[in-house]
Each structure stands twice: as structure tokens, then as C-alpha cells.
mmCIF file of C-alpha atoms in Angstrom:
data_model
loop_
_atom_site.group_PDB
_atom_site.id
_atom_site.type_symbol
_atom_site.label_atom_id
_atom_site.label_comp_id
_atom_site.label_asym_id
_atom_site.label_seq_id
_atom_site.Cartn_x
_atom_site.Cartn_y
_atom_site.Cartn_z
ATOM 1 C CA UNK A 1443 99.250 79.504 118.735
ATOM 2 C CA UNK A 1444 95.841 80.309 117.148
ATOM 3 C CA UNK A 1445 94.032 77.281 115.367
ATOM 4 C CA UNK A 1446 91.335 79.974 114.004
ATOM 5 C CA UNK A 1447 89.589 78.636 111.211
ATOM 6 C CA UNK A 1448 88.523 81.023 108.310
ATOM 7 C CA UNK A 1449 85.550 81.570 106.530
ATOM 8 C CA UNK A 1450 85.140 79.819 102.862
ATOM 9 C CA UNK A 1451 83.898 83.127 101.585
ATOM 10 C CA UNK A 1452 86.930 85.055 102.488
ATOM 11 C CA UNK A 1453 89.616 82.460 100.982
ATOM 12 C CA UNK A 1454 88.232 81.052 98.231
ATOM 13 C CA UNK A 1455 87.543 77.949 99.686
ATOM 14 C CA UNK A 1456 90.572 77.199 100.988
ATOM 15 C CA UNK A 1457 91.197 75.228 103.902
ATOM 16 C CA UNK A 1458 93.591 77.114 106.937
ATOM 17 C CA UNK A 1459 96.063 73.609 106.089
ATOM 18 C CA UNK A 1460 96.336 74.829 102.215
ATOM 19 C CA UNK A 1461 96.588 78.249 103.411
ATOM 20 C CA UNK A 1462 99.751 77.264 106.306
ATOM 21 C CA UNK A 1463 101.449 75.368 103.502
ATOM 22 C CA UNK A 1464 101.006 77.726 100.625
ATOM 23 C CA UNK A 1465 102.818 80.142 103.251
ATOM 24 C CA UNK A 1466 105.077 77.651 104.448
ATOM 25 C CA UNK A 1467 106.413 77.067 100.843
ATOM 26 C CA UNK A 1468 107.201 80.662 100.592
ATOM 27 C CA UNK A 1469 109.294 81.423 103.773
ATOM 28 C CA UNK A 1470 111.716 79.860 105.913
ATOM 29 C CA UNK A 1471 110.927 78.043 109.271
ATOM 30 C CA UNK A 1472 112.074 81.250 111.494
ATOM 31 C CA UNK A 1473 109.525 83.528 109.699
ATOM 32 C CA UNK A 1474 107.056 80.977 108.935
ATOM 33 C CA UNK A 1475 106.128 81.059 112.971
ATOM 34 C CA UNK A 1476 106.170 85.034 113.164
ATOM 35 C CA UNK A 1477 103.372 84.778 110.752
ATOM 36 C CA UNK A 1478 101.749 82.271 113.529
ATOM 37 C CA UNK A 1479 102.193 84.448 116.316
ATOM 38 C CA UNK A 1480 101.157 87.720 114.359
ATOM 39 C CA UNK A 1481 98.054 86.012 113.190
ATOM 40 C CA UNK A 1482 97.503 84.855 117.033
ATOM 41 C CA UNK A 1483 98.257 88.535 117.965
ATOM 42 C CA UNK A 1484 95.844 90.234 115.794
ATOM 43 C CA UNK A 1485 93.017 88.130 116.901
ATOM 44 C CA UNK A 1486 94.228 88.658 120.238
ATOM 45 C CA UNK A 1487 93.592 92.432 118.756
ATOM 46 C CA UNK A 1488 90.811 92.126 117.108
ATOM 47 C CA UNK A 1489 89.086 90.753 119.905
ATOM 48 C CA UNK A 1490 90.069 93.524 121.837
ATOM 49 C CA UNK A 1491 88.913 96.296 120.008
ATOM 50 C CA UNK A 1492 85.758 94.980 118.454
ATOM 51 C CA UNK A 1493 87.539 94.487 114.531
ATOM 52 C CA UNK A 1494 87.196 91.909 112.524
ATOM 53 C CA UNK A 1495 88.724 88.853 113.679
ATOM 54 C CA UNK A 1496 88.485 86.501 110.622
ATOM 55 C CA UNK A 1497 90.325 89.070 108.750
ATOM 56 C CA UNK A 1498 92.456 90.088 111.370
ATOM 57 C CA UNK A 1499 93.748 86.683 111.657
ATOM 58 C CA UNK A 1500 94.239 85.959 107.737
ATOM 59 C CA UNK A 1501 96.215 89.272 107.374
ATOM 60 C CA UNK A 1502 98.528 88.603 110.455
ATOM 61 C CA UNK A 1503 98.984 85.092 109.223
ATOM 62 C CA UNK A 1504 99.732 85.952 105.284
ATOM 63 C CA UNK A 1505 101.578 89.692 106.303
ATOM 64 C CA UNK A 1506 105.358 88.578 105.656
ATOM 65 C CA UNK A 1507 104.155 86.484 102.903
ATOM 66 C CA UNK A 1508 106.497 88.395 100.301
ATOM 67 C CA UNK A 1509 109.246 88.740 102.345
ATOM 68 C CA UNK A 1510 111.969 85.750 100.779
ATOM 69 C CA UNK A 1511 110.027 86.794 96.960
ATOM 70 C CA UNK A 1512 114.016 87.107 95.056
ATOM 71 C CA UNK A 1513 114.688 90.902 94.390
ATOM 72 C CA UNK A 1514 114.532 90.362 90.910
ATOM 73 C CA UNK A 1515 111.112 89.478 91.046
ATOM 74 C CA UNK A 1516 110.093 92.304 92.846
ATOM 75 C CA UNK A 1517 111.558 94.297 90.803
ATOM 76 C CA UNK A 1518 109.929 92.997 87.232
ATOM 77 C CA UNK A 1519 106.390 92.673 88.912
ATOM 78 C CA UNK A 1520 106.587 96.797 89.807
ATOM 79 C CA UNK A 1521 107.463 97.557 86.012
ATOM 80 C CA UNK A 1522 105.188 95.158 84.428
ATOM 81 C CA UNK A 1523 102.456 95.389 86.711
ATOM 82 C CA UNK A 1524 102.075 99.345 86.931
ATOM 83 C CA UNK A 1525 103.080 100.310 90.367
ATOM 84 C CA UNK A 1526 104.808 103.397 91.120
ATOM 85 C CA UNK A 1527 108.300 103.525 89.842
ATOM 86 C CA UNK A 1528 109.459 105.098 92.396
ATOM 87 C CA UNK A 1529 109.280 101.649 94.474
ATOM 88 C CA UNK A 1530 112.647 100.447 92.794
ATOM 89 C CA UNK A 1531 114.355 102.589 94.938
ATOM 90 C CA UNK A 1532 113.360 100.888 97.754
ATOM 91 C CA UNK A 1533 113.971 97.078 99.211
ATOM 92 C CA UNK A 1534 112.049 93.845 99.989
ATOM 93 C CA UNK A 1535 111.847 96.317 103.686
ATOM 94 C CA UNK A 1536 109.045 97.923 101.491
ATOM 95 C CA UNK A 1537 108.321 95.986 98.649
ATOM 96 C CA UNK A 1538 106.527 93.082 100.649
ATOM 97 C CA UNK A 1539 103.770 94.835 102.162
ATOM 98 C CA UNK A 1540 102.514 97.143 99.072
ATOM 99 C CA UNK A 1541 103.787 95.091 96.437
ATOM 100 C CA UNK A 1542 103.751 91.326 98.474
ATOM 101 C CA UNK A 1543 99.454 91.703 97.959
ATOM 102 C CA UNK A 1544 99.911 90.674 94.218
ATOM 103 C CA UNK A 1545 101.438 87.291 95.328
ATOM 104 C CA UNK A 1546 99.130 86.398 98.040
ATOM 105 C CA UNK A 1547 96.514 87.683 95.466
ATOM 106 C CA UNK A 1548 98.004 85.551 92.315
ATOM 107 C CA UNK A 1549 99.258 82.494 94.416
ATOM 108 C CA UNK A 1550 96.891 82.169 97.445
ATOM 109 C CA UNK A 1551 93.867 83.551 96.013
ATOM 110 C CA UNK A 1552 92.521 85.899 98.386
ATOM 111 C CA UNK A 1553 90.696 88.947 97.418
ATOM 112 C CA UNK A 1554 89.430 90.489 100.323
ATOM 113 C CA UNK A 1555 90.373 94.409 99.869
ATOM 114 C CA UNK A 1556 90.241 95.040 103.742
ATOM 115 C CA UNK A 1557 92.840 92.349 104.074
ATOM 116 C CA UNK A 1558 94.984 93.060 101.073
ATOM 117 C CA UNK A 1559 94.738 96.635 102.286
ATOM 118 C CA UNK A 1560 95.831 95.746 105.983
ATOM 119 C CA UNK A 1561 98.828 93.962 104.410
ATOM 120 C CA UNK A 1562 99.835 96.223 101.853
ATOM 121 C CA UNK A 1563 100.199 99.065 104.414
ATOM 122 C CA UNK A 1564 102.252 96.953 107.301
ATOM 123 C CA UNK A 1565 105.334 98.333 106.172
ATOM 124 C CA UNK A 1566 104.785 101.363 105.370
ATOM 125 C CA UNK A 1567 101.740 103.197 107.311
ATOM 126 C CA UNK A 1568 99.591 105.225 105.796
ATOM 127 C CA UNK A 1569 97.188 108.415 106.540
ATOM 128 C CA UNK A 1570 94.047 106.836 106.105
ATOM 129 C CA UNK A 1571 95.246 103.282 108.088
ATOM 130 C CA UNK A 1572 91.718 101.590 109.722
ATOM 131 C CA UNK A 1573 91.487 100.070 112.915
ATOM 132 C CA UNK A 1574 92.731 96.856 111.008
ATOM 133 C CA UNK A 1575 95.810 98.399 109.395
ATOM 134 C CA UNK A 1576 96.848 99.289 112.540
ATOM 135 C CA UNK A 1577 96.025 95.797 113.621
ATOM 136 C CA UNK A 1578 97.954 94.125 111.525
ATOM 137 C CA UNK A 1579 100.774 96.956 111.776
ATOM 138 C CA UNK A 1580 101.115 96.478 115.461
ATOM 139 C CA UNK A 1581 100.690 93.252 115.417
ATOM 140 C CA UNK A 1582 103.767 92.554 113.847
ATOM 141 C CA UNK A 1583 105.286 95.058 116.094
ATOM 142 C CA UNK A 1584 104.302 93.267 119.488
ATOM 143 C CA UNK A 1585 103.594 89.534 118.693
ATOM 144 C CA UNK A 1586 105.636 87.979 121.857
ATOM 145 C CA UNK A 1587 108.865 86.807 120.668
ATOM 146 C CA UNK A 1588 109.621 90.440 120.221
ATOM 147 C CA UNK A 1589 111.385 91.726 122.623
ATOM 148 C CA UNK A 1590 113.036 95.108 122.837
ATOM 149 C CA UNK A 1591 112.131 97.805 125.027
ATOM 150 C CA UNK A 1592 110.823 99.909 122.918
ATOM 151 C CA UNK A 1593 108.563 96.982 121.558
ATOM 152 C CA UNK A 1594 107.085 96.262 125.096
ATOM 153 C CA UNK A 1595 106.359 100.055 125.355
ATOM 154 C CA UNK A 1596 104.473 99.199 122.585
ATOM 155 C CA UNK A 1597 102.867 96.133 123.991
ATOM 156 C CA UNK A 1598 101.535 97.649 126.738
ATOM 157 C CA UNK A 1599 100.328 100.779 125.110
ATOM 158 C CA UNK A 1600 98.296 98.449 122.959
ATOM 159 C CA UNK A 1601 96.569 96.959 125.884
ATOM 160 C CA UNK A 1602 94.380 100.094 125.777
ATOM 161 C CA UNK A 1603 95.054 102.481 122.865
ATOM 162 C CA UNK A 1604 96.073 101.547 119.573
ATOM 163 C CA UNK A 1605 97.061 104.489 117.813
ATOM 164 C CA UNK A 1606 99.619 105.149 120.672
ATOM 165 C CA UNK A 1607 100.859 101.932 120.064
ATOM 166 C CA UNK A 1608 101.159 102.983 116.409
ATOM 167 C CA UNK A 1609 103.129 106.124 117.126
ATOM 168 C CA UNK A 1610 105.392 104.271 119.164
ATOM 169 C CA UNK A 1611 105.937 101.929 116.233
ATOM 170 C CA UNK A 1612 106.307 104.957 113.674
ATOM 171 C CA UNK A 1613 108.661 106.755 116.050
ATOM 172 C CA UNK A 1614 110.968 103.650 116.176
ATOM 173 C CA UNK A 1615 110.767 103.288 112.267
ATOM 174 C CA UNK A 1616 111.369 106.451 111.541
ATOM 175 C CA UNK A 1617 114.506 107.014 113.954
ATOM 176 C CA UNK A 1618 115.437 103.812 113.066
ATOM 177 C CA UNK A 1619 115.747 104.546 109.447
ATOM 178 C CA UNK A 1620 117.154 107.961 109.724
ATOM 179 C CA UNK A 1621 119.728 107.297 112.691
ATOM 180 C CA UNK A 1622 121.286 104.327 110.106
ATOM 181 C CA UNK A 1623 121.146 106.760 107.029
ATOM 182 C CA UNK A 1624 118.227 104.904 105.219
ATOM 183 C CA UNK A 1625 115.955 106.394 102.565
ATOM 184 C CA UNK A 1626 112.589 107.039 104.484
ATOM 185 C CA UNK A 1627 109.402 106.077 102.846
ATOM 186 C CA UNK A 1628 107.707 109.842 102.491
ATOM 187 C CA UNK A 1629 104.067 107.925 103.223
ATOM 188 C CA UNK A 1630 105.232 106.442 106.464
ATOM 189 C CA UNK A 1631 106.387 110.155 107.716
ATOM 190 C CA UNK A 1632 102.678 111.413 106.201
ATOM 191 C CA UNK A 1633 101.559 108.866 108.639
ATOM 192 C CA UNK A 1634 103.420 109.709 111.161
ATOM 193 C CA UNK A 1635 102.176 113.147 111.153
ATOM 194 C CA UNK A 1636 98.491 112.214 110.733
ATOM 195 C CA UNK A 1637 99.040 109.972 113.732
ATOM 196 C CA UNK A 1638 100.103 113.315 115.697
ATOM 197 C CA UNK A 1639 96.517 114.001 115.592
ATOM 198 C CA UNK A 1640 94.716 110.749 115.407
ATOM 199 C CA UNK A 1641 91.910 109.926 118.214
ATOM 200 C CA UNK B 1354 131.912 140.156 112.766
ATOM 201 C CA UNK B 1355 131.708 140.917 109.816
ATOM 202 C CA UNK B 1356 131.392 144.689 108.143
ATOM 203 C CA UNK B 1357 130.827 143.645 104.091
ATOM 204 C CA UNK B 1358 129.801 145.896 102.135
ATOM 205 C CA UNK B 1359 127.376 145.045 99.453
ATOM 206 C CA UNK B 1360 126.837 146.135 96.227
ATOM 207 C CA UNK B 1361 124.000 148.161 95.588
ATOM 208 C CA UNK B 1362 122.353 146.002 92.429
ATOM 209 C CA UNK B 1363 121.955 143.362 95.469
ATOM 210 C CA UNK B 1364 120.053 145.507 97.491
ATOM 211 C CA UNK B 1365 118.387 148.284 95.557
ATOM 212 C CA UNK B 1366 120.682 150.871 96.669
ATOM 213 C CA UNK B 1367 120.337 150.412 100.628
ATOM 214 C CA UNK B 1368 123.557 150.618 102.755
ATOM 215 C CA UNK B 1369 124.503 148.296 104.934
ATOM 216 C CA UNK B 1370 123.493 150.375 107.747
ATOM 217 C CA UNK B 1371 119.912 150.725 106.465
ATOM 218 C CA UNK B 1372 120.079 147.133 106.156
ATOM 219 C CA UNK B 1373 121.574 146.983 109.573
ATOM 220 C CA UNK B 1374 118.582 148.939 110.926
ATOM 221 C CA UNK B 1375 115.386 147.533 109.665
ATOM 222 C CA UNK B 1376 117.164 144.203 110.540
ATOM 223 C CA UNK B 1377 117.024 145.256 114.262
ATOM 224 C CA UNK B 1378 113.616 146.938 114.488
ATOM 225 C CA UNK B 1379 112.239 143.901 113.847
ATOM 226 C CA UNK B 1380 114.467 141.033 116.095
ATOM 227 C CA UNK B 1381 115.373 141.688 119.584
ATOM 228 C CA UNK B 1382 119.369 141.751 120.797
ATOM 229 C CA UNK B 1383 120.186 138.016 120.845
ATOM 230 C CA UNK B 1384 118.739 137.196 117.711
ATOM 231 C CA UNK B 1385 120.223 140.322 116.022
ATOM 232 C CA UNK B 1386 123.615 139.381 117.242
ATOM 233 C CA UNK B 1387 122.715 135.955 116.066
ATOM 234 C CA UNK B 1388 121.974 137.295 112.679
ATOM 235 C CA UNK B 1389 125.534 139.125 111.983
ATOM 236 C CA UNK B 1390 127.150 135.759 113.085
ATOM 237 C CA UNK B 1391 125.407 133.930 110.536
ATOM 238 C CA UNK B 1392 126.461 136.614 108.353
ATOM 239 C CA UNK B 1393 129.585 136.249 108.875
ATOM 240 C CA UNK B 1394 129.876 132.405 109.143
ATOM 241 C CA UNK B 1395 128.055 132.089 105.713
ATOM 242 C CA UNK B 1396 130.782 135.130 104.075
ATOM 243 C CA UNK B 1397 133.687 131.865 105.141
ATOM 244 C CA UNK B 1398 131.944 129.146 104.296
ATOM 245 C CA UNK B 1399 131.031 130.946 100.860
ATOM 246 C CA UNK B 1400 134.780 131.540 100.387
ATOM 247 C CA UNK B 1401 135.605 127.942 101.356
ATOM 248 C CA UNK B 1402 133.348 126.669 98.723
ATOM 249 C CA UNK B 1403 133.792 129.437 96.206
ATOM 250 C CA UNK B 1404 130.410 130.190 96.471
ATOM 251 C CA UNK B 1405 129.058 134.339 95.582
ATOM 252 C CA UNK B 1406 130.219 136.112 98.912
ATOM 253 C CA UNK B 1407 127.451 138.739 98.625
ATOM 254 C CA UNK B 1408 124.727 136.353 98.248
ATOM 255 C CA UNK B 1409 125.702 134.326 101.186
ATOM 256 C CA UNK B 1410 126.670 137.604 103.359
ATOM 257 C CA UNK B 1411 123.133 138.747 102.692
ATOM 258 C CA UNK B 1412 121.123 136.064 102.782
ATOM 259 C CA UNK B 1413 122.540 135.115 106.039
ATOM 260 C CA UNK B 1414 122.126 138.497 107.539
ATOM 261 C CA UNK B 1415 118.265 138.714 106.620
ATOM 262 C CA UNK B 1416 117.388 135.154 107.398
ATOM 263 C CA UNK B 1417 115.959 135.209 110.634
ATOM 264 C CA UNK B 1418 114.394 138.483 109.601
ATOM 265 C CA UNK B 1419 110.413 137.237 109.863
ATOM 266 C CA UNK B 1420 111.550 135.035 112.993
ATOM 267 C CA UNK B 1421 109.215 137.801 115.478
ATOM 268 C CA UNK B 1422 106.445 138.357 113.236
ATOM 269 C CA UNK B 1423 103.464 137.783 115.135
ATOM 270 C CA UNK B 1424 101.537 134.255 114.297
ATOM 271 C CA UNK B 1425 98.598 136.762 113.345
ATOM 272 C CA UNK B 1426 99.986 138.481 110.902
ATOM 273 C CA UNK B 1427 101.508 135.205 109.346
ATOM 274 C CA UNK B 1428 98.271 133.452 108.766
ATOM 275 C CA UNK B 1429 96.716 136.859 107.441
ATOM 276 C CA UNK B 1430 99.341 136.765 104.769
ATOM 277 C CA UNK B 1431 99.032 133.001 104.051
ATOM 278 C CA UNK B 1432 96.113 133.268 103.107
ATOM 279 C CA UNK B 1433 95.780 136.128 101.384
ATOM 280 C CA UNK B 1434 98.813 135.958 99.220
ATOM 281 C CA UNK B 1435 97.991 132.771 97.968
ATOM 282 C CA UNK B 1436 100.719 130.401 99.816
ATOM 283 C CA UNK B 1437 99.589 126.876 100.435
ATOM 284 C CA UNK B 1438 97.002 126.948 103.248
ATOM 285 C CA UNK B 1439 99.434 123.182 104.600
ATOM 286 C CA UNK B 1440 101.352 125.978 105.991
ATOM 287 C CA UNK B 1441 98.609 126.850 108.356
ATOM 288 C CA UNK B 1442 99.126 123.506 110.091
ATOM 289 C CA UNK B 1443 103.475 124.998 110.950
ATOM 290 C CA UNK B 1444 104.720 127.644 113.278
ATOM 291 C CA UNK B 1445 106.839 130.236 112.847
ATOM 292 C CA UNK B 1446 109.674 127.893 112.780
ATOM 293 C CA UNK B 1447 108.736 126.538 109.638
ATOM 294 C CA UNK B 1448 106.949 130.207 108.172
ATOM 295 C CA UNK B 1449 109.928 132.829 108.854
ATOM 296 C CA UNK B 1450 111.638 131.041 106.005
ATOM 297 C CA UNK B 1451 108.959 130.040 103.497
ATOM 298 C CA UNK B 1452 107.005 133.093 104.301
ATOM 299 C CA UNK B 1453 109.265 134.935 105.600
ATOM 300 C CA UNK B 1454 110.734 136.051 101.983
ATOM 301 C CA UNK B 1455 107.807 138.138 101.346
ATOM 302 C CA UNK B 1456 108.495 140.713 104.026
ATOM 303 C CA UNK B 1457 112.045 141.059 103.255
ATOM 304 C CA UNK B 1458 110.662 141.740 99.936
ATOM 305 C CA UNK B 1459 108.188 144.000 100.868
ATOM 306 C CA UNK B 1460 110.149 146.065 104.064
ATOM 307 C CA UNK B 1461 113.841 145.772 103.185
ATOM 308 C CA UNK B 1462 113.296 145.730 99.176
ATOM 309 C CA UNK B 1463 115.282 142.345 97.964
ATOM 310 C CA UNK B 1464 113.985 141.284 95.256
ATOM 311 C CA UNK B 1465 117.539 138.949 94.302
ATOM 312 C CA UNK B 1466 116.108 135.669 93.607
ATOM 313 C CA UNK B 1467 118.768 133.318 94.809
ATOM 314 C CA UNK B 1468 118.952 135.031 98.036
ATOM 315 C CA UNK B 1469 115.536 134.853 98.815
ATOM 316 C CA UNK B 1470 115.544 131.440 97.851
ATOM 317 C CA UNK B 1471 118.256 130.734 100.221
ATOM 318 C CA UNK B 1472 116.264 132.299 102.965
ATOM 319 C CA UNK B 1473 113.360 130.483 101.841
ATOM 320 C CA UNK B 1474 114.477 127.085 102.132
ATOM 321 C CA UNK B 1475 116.469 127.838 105.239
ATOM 322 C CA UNK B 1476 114.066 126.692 107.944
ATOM 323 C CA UNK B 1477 112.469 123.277 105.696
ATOM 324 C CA UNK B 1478 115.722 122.734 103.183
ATOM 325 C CA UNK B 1479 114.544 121.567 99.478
ATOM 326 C CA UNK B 1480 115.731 118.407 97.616
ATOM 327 C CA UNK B 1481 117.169 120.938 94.730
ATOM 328 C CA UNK B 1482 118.818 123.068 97.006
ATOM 329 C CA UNK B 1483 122.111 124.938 95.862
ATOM 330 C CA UNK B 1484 125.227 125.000 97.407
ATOM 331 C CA UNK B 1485 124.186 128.512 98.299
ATOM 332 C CA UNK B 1486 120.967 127.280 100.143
ATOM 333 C CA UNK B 1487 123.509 124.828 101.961
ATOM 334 C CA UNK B 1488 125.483 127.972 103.093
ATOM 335 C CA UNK B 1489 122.579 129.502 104.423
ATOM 336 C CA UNK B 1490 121.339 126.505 105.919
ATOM 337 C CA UNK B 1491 124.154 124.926 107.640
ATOM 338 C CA UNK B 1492 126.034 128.471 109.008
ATOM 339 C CA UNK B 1493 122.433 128.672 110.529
ATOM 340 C CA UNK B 1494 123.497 126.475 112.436
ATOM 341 C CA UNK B 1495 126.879 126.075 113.274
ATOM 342 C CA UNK B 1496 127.738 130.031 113.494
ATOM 343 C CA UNK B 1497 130.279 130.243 116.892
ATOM 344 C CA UNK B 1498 128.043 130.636 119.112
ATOM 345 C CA UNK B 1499 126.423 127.170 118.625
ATOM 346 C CA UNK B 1500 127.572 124.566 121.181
ATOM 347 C CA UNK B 1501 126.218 121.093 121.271
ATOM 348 C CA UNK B 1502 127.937 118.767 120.124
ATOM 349 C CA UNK B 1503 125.608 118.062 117.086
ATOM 350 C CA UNK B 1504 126.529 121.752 115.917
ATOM 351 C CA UNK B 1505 129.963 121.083 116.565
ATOM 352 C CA UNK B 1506 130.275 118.122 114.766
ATOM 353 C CA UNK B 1507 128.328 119.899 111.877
ATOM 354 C CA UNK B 1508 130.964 122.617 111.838
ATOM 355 C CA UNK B 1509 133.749 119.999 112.131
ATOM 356 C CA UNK B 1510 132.127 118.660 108.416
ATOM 357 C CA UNK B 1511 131.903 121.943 106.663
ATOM 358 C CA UNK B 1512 135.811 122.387 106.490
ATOM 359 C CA UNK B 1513 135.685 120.255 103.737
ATOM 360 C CA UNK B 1514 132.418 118.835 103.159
ATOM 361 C CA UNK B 1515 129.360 120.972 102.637
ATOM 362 C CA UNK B 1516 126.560 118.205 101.870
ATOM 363 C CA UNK B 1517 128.048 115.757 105.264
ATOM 364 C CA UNK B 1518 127.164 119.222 107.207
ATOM 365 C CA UNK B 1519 123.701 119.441 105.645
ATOM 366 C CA UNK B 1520 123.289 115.954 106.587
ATOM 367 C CA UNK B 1521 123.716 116.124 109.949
ATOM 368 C CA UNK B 1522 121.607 118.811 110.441
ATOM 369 C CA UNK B 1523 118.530 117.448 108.530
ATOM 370 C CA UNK B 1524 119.519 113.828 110.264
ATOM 371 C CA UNK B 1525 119.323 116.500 113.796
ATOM 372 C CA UNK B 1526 116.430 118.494 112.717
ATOM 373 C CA UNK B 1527 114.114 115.353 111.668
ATOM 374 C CA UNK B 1528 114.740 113.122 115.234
ATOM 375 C CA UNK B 1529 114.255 116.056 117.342
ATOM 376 C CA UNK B 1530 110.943 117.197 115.878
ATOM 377 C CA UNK B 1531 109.849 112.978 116.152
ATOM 378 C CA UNK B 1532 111.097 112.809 119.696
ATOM 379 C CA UNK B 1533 109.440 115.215 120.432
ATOM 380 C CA UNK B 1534 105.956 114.112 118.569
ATOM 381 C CA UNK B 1535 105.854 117.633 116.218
ATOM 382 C CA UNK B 1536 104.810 117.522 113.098
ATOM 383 C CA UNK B 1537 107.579 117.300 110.144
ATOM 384 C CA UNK B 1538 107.298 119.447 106.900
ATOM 385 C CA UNK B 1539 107.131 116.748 104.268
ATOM 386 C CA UNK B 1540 109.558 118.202 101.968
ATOM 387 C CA UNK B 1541 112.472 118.642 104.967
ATOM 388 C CA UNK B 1542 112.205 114.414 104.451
ATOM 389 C CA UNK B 1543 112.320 114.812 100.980
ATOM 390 C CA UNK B 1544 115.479 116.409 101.608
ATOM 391 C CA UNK B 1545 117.313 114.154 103.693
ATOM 392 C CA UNK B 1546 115.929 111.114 101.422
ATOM 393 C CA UNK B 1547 117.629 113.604 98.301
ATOM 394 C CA UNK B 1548 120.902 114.521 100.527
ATOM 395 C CA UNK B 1549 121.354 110.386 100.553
ATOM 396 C CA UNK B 1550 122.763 110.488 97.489
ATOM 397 C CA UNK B 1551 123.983 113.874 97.042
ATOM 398 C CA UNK B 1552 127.496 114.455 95.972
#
């Protein structure tokens, strides 16, 4: 488990102890620890392939931040708070990454675009991802308690080559979501096909 | 196989054997033959589903009519008759429906909206499509000579059940073309996230 400690600049002052229990307070013990290892794994990353690792870290470690948020909240945020409509057709699946940024913004207090950004798109993908979105994307995808096959093919294609490790992760998604008769996300199939041709 | 006659306000006054004819100068034997079974699988499923027999008889006839057009003359006509230069990025696959229209216009003379529009939408599907466009698109692919068990399954649905049929083919359709890392025509997943809740 990482111990990283994060800039003042980037959190507001905020110590990494306010930050764990902030997070902590939001999600139950289970998830709470996937956020440790996904922060530990995008350092891991980030270290890897010469990213940012302070920001790396903080987005791993706040990414499932929205994830127990009640439904009904969700759902009165995206009306009152202008985002797409078309998001109430979707679940806390979605809602967490693009719409979980305004709670880490309004309850945690970070700003940083590049990690709000790297957040927002974890669930979803999207054609214009940085080398940090896919951090943080892949990072959730590979942090070591998981453990399906398809998420150590994954694993070790991220030893080397992110973006592979990204279509791998898209692939999955996509099948995923199709094979159990789930409404797809039409961004994270843009991605997919902008990943076709990535690097 | 079918021998329907249609009526000349469909087809500008050509007979079915001038149909017939400029059908087969431009596809070769086994995709002619697989042309008057489509034909004739779209005639019964448009009788099952009280759909316009004509319309369905025709459309499926002529559907496959751009499928040997070389890729040359495709992009010449993409971009010169003003068709959204995305479709430079597809194949034929994707072109011998959406652009395939205009040279059933232009060589056979069709000008009947719906059946172009049926043609049209056979190879990408549409989120508004008509039970006619479902006729089209589905005894595409489950006319007799079809035999995995995906088609067979599909053809199993459409004794009763039109939209299930659609849905297995787009469900088909969209994890072959991951698998197999091609790119996917956005608006085929518009189509399966619109055939969700269909019916």
C-alpha cells in the first residue's frame, strides 16, 4: 500500500489523513481499499511511463469516490447542475466517474482539472483520454486483487504498452455490456474506435 | 424462390427481368443467388408482419446491389456527392448500404423512398428504423442458406418476434466487429442502445 504524500498545492492543503477519511466516510470498507490499491497502482504507473505521479496517485485514490452517492442524488445533481440529460438513463456504473467529480470537487476540495478529468473519464473512456486517463482507467482495471483472466491479459500488457492495455479493457466493457443486454455508453464505443488507431 | 411481380409505380416501369438483369451484371453467382433468397425471405417475413410485400420483395432483391463496386469508385462518389467524408474511414461493408442507394438510383431507376431507405440502413441499422428496415435487415441475414447457429437462432425469433431478431443480429454484428478490433459505425450502437427498449 502506497503512503505517497501529496502536494499542498494540489489539495488545498489537505493532509493525505483528511483526504483517507473524507473517502473513508463515503464508501464502505471493501471499496475503501480498491481506492488504496488503485492509487498504489497508478503510481506504480505513473512511474512507469514518465506521468505525473502526484496526480496519478490522488486520482487512483479518490476514482470510486461517487460510487455509494444514493441514486437520488445523482439524479437531482445532473438536472440542477446542467449536465447532459441524457445521463439519467444511465446508473451509478456511469454516473460516478463524469458526474462523481462534482463531489470530490464540492466535498474534498480538489480542483486540479487533469485529475478531475482522469476521474471523470474512468468509466466511460473517451477519444481524447491522456496518458493519465488511461492511468487511472487501467488502473482500476489491474490493481492486484483483480483477478480474472482477461484482467491479467491486461496486467501484463500494461507492463509495456498502455493503450493495449486500454483496448483490452474497452473490449471487455464493451462485450460485457452488450453480451448482458446493457445500454452502451456511445463515448466509450467512440473510444473504442479511436483506440483502434491510437500509438 | 420467389417470381413476384412488381408493380410498375415501384419501379418506373422496369420488369422484373430487367430488374433481374442489371441485378446480375453487377454481383457475381453466389451473391446473386443470395440476393433472390433475401427476396424471397423478406416477401414471408413481410406477410408475417403485414408489412407492404412489394417494398420488402424489392428492397431485398436490390440490397446487396453496390456490394462489388470497386472501393475507387466509392470514395469518388463520397466525396463528390456530398455524403459525410466519416464514411471514408468504412469499407464496403458499411458503404453498399449507405451509399449504395445512389446507384440503384442512378442504374436501376428507384427512386421509392422507403425502399431505398430500407437498403440504406441495411448494412449500419438506424435507431428509427421501420418494421420494413427490420425486414430488410434481419432476412439479410437469416435467408435459408444461413447456418450458424446465431442466424438460426435469429430466424427461430422472427416467427413471432421481429425486434428479438433485430436484436440478435445487432448484439452479433457489434461483438464480432470488437473481437475482431474493426471499427464500429457509431450509429449501428445507437441502434442496439434504441432496440433496448423497442417494442
Amino acid at each position: 500500500m502506497s503512503e505517497h504524500q501529496y502536494p499542498a498545492s494540489l489539495t488545498h492543503g489537505l493532509s493525505r489523513e483528511e483526504i483517507l477519511n473524507r473517502l473513508h466516510n463515503r464508501l464502505d470498507e471493501p471499496r475503501y481499499e480498491h481506492c488504496l490499491r488503485v492509487e498504489a497502482t497508478a503510481i506504480e504507473l505513473a512511474k512507469r511511463f514518465d506521468q505525473d505521479v502526484d496526480r496519478a496517485g490522488l486520482a487512483g485514490l479518490l476514482h470510486d469516490y461517487g460510487k455509494e452517492i444514493p441514486v437520488e442524488t445523482y439524479k437531482r445533481v445532473i438536472i440542477e447542475d446542467g449536465f447532459d440529460p441524457d445521463l439519467l438513463q444511465y446508473g451509478r456504473g456511469v454516473w460516478h466517474g463524469v458526474v462523481g467529480v462534482h463531489f470530490i470537487q464540492t466535498e474534498v476540495g480538489i480542483t486540479d482539472k487533469q485529475v478531475l478529468t482522469a476521474i471523470a473519464r474512468h468509466t466511460t473512456g473517451d477519444p481524447e483520454m491522456t496518458k493519465l486517463d488511461e492511468i487511472i482507467f487501467v488502473g482500476d482495471f489491474i490493481e492486484p486483487a483483480r483477478s480474472l483472466p482477461v484482467e491479467a491479459k491486461a496486467r501484463k500488457a500494461a507492463e509495456t504498452n498502455l493503450e493495449e492495455a486500454s483496448r483490452i479493457e474497452l473490449e471487455n466493457t464493451l462485450t460485457y455490456l452488450i453480451d448482458a443486454r446493457k445500454l452502451v455508453f456511445p463515448k466509450t464505443l467512440l473510444t473504442y474506435n479511436a483506440f483502434l488507431t491510437k500509438e
